[in-house]
mmCIF file of C-alpha atoms in Angstrom:
data_model
loop_
_atom_site.group_PDB
_atom_site.id
_atom_site.type_symbol
_atom_site.label_atom_id
_atom_site.label_comp_id
_atom_site.label_asym_id
_atom_site.label_seq_id
_atom_site.Cartn_x
_atom_site.Cartn_y
_atom_site.Cartn_z
ATOM 1 C CA MET R 12 19.128 21.131 30.986
ATOM 2 C CA VAL R 13 16.034 19.107 29.046
ATOM 3 C CA ARG R 14 16.929 15.641 28.092
ATOM 4 C CA ILE R 15 15.938 13.781 25.295
ATOM 5 C CA PRO R 16 15.376 10.254 25.895
ATOM 6 C CA VAL R 17 17.039 8.006 23.090
ATOM 7 C CA VAL R 18 15.714 5.180 21.381
ATOM 8 C CA THR R 19 18.493 2.450 21.181
ATOM 9 C CA SER R 20 16.295 -0.157 19.510
ATOM 10 C CA LEU R 21 17.509 -1.083 16.356
ATOM 11 C CA ALA R 22 14.607 -2.123 15.047
ATOM 12 C CA LEU R 23 13.067 0.286 15.873
ATOM 13 C CA ALA R 24 15.872 3.070 14.289
ATOM 14 C CA LEU R 25 15.679 1.090 10.887
ATOM 15 C CA THR R 26 11.784 0.833 10.669
ATOM 16 C CA PHE R 27 11.344 4.603 11.158
ATOM 17 C CA ALA R 28 14.512 4.974 8.825
ATOM 18 C CA ALA R 29 13.104 2.599 6.075
ATOM 19 C CA LEU R 30 9.584 4.453 6.772
ATOM 20 C CA PHE R 31 11.440 7.762 4.739
ATOM 21 C CA VAL R 32 13.822 5.564 2.280
ATOM 22 C CA THR R 33 12.358 5.032 -1.798
ATOM 23 C CA LYS R 34 13.930 4.131 -4.127
ATOM 24 C CA THR R 35 13.337 4.024 -8.039
ATOM 25 C CA THR R 36 16.437 3.088 -10.764
ATOM 26 C CA LEU R 37 16.514 5.203 -13.805
ATOM 27 C CA ALA R 38 16.063 1.986 -15.755
ATOM 28 C CA GLY R 39 12.185 2.379 -14.361
ATOM 29 C CA THR R 40 12.374 -0.297 -10.856
ATOM 30 C CA LEU R 41 10.706 0.035 -7.966
ATOM 31 C CA ALA R 42 12.800 -0.403 -4.803
ATOM 32 C CA LEU R 43 9.346 -2.777 -3.407
ATOM 33 C CA VAL R 44 10.889 -3.372 -0.149
ATOM 34 C CA THR R 45 14.111 -1.938 1.268
ATOM 35 C CA LEU R 46 17.110 -3.551 3.058
ATOM 36 C CA GLU R 47 16.145 -1.353 5.847
ATOM 37 C CA GLU R 48 13.216 -3.457 5.446
ATOM 38 C CA VAL R 49 14.216 -6.914 5.498
ATOM 39 C CA HIS R 50 16.101 -6.175 8.468
ATOM 40 C CA ALA R 51 13.450 -4.860 10.624
ATOM 41 C CA GLU R 52 11.548 -7.231 9.920
ATOM 42 C CA ARG R 53 13.870 -10.087 10.681
ATOM 43 C CA LEU R 54 14.766 -8.581 14.280
ATOM 44 C CA ALA R 55 10.991 -7.792 15.277
ATOM 45 C CA HIS R 56 9.834 -11.358 14.021
ATOM 46 C CA LEU R 57 9.066 -13.679 16.546
ATOM 47 C CA LYS R 58 9.263 -17.193 16.601
ATOM 48 C CA GLN R 59 5.908 -18.260 16.390
ATOM 49 C CA PRO R 60 3.630 -15.071 15.305
ATOM 50 C CA PRO R 61 0.459 -14.498 17.107
ATOM 51 C CA ARG R 62 -2.122 -16.309 15.023
ATOM 52 C CA THR R 63 -5.552 -14.408 14.519
ATOM 53 C CA ARG R 64 -9.009 -15.338 13.108
ATOM 54 C CA SER R 65 -10.973 -13.420 10.704
ATOM 55 C CA PHE R 66 -14.473 -14.038 9.234
ATOM 56 C CA PRO R 67 -14.665 -13.019 5.626
ATOM 57 C CA THR R 68 -16.795 -9.933 5.009
ATOM 58 C CA PRO R 69 -19.977 -11.106 3.154
ATOM 59 C CA ALA R 70 -20.061 -10.069 0.006
ATOM 60 C CA ALA R 71 -16.327 -8.534 0.651
ATOM 61 C CA PRO R 72 -14.308 -7.418 -2.444
ATOM 62 C CA GLU R 73 -11.577 -10.142 -3.374
ATOM 63 C CA ILE R 74 -8.295 -9.494 -4.673
ATOM 64 C CA HIS R 75 -6.791 -12.419 -7.747
ATOM 65 C CA VAL R 76 -3.221 -12.728 -7.370
ATOM 66 C CA LEU R 77 -2.107 -12.870 -11.705
ATOM 67 C CA GLN R 78 1.124 -12.272 -10.890
ATOM 68 C CA PRO R 79 3.087 -13.870 -9.770
ATOM 69 C CA GLU R 80 2.244 -17.020 -9.768
ATOM 70 C CA MET R 81 1.701 -19.270 -6.914
ATOM 71 C CA SER R 82 3.590 -22.714 -7.865
ATOM 72 C CA GLY R 83 6.077 -22.164 -4.642
ATOM 73 C CA ASP R 84 9.295 -21.571 -6.856
ATOM 74 C CA SER R 85 11.452 -19.025 -5.545
ATOM 75 C CA LEU R 86 11.708 -16.008 -7.905
ATOM 76 C CA GLN R 87 14.211 -13.790 -9.208
ATOM 77 C CA ASN R 88 14.163 -9.601 -9.231
ATOM 78 C CA PRO R 89 12.924 -8.094 -11.189
ATOM 79 C CA ILE R 90 9.619 -9.187 -10.562
ATOM 80 C CA ARG R 91 6.286 -8.524 -12.126
ATOM 81 C CA ILE R 92 3.190 -8.156 -9.776
ATOM 82 C CA GLU R 93 -0.300 -7.945 -11.427
ATOM 83 C CA LEU R 94 -3.716 -8.013 -9.041
ATOM 84 C CA LYS R 95 -6.558 -8.071 -10.133
ATOM 85 C CA PHE R 96 -10.055 -6.530 -7.806
ATOM 86 C CA SER R 97 -13.476 -7.670 -8.396
ATOM 87 C CA SER R 98 -16.713 -6.808 -6.362
ATOM 88 C CA ALA R 99 -19.681 -8.415 -5.909
ATOM 89 C CA SER R 100 -23.041 -6.853 -8.297
ATOM 90 C CA ASP R 101 -23.611 -3.833 -5.709
ATOM 91 C CA ALA R 102 -21.364 -2.348 -5.451
ATOM 92 C CA ASP R 103 -17.679 -0.956 -6.980
ATOM 93 C CA ILE R 104 -14.307 -1.495 -6.097
ATOM 94 C CA ASP R 105 -12.446 1.704 -4.640
ATOM 95 C CA PRO R 106 -9.421 1.968 -6.151
ATOM 96 C CA ARG R 107 -8.102 4.748 -3.044
ATOM 97 C CA SER R 108 -8.540 2.414 -0.420
ATOM 98 C CA PHE R 109 -6.167 -0.121 -2.261
ATOM 99 C CA ARG R 110 -3.392 -0.696 0.660
ATOM 100 C CA ALA R 111 -0.037 -2.754 0.471
ATOM 101 C CA TYR R 112 1.721 -3.780 3.937
ATOM 102 C CA TYR R 113 5.344 -5.583 4.315
ATOM 103 C CA GLY R 114 5.704 -8.435 6.821
ATOM 104 C CA PHE R 115 4.769 -8.253 10.407
ATOM 105 C CA LEU R 116 5.542 -5.077 11.451
ATOM 106 C CA ARG R 117 3.096 -3.664 8.613
ATOM 107 C CA ILE R 118 5.606 -1.360 7.235
ATOM 108 C CA ASP R 119 3.323 1.006 4.661
ATOM 109 C CA LEU R 120 4.300 0.801 1.381
ATOM 110 C CA THR R 121 1.209 2.174 -0.102
ATOM 111 C CA GLU R 122 2.987 5.805 -1.349
ATOM 112 C CA ARG R 123 5.694 3.836 -2.847
ATOM 113 C CA ILE R 124 3.882 1.996 -5.347
ATOM 114 C CA LEU R 125 1.211 4.546 -5.763
ATOM 115 C CA LYS R 126 4.325 7.171 -7.103
ATOM 116 C CA SER R 127 5.283 4.339 -10.087
ATOM 117 C CA VAL R 128 1.857 2.769 -10.717
ATOM 118 C CA ARG R 129 -1.857 2.879 -10.898
ATOM 119 C CA VAL R 130 -4.660 1.741 -9.072
ATOM 120 C CA ASP R 131 -8.090 1.517 -11.057
ATOM 121 C CA LYS R 132 -11.726 -0.492 -10.583
ATOM 122 C CA ALA R 133 -9.669 -3.541 -12.326
ATOM 123 C CA GLY R 134 -6.401 -3.565 -10.688
ATOM 124 C CA LEU R 135 -2.377 -3.029 -10.429
ATOM 125 C CA LYS R 136 0.633 -3.621 -12.365
ATOM 126 C CA ILE R 137 3.808 -3.547 -11.197
ATOM 127 C CA GLU R 138 6.579 -4.371 -13.789
ATOM 128 C CA ASN R 139 9.700 -4.224 -12.120
ATOM 129 C CA ALA R 140 9.570 -4.780 -8.370
ATOM 130 C CA GLU R 141 12.882 -5.234 -6.650
ATOM 131 C CA ILE R 142 12.928 -6.861 -3.335
ATOM 132 C CA PRO R 143 16.003 -8.395 -1.521
ATOM 133 C CA SER R 144 16.568 -11.973 -1.671
ATOM 134 C CA GLY R 145 14.197 -13.727 1.022
ATOM 135 C CA SER R 146 10.688 -14.863 2.546
ATOM 136 C CA HIS R 147 8.935 -12.095 2.118
ATOM 137 C CA ARG R 148 5.099 -11.253 3.715
ATOM 138 C CA LEU R 149 3.154 -8.630 1.271
ATOM 139 C CA PHE R 150 -0.093 -7.492 2.939
ATOM 140 C CA LEU R 151 -2.764 -6.667 0.213
ATOM 141 C CA ARG R 152 -6.089 -4.637 1.355
ATOM 142 C CA ILE R 153 -8.782 -3.132 -1.365
ATOM 143 C CA ALA R 154 -12.767 -1.868 -0.371
ATOM 144 C CA ASP R 155 -15.456 -1.625 -2.167
ATOM 145 C CA SER R 156 -18.440 1.542 -2.333
ATOM 146 C CA LYS R 157 -20.130 -0.038 0.806
ATOM 147 C CA LYS R 158 -16.598 0.179 3.217
ATOM 148 C CA ARG R 159 -16.352 -3.624 3.113
ATOM 149 C CA VAL R 160 -12.620 -4.472 3.326
ATOM 150 C CA THR R 161 -10.604 -7.651 2.223
ATOM 151 C CA GLU R 162 -7.090 -7.898 2.647
ATOM 152 C CA THR R 163 -4.785 -10.711 0.909
ATOM 153 C CA GLU R 164 -1.818 -11.775 1.807
ATOM 154 C CA LEU R 165 0.999 -12.801 -0.730
ATOM 155 C CA ARG R 166 4.568 -15.094 0.521
ATOM 156 C CA ILE R 167 7.026 -14.735 -2.009
ATOM 157 C CA VAL R 168 10.942 -15.798 -1.918
ATOM 158 C CA ILE R 169 13.527 -13.808 -3.748
ATOM 159 C CA GLU R 170 16.599 -15.391 -4.572
#
């Protein structure tokens, strides 16, 4: 008889389950982050997360968050996310390099986003993103044709 070890960690199970759950409603909203992902993030979250220090790559592209406005106010669903990309004059933005991750666990949201919106050299727009209530961190990454990468953290609070 062969015994297969069972993973009992709720956080790990929720994380794997959340990776395979995507929801788009008939009204055209995009469930950008699921409740399962929020719960997994909260279970895995450290009281004081490790901090890393990195130095920007010279001439790396930039990600400008046009929406939501970073006023510090909480937002209501659905939200609009608009990003503008810019690069140095010696390179172009590589839209295929775009990646989006959620929280400390770095849950990959990229495929979910790409099913609903088009990413091009100029940026992207998500018109009707749904995110559960609470505080959230999104990590947005882009590279240019010279493989220089930049990442921007977007912190939002949803009522």
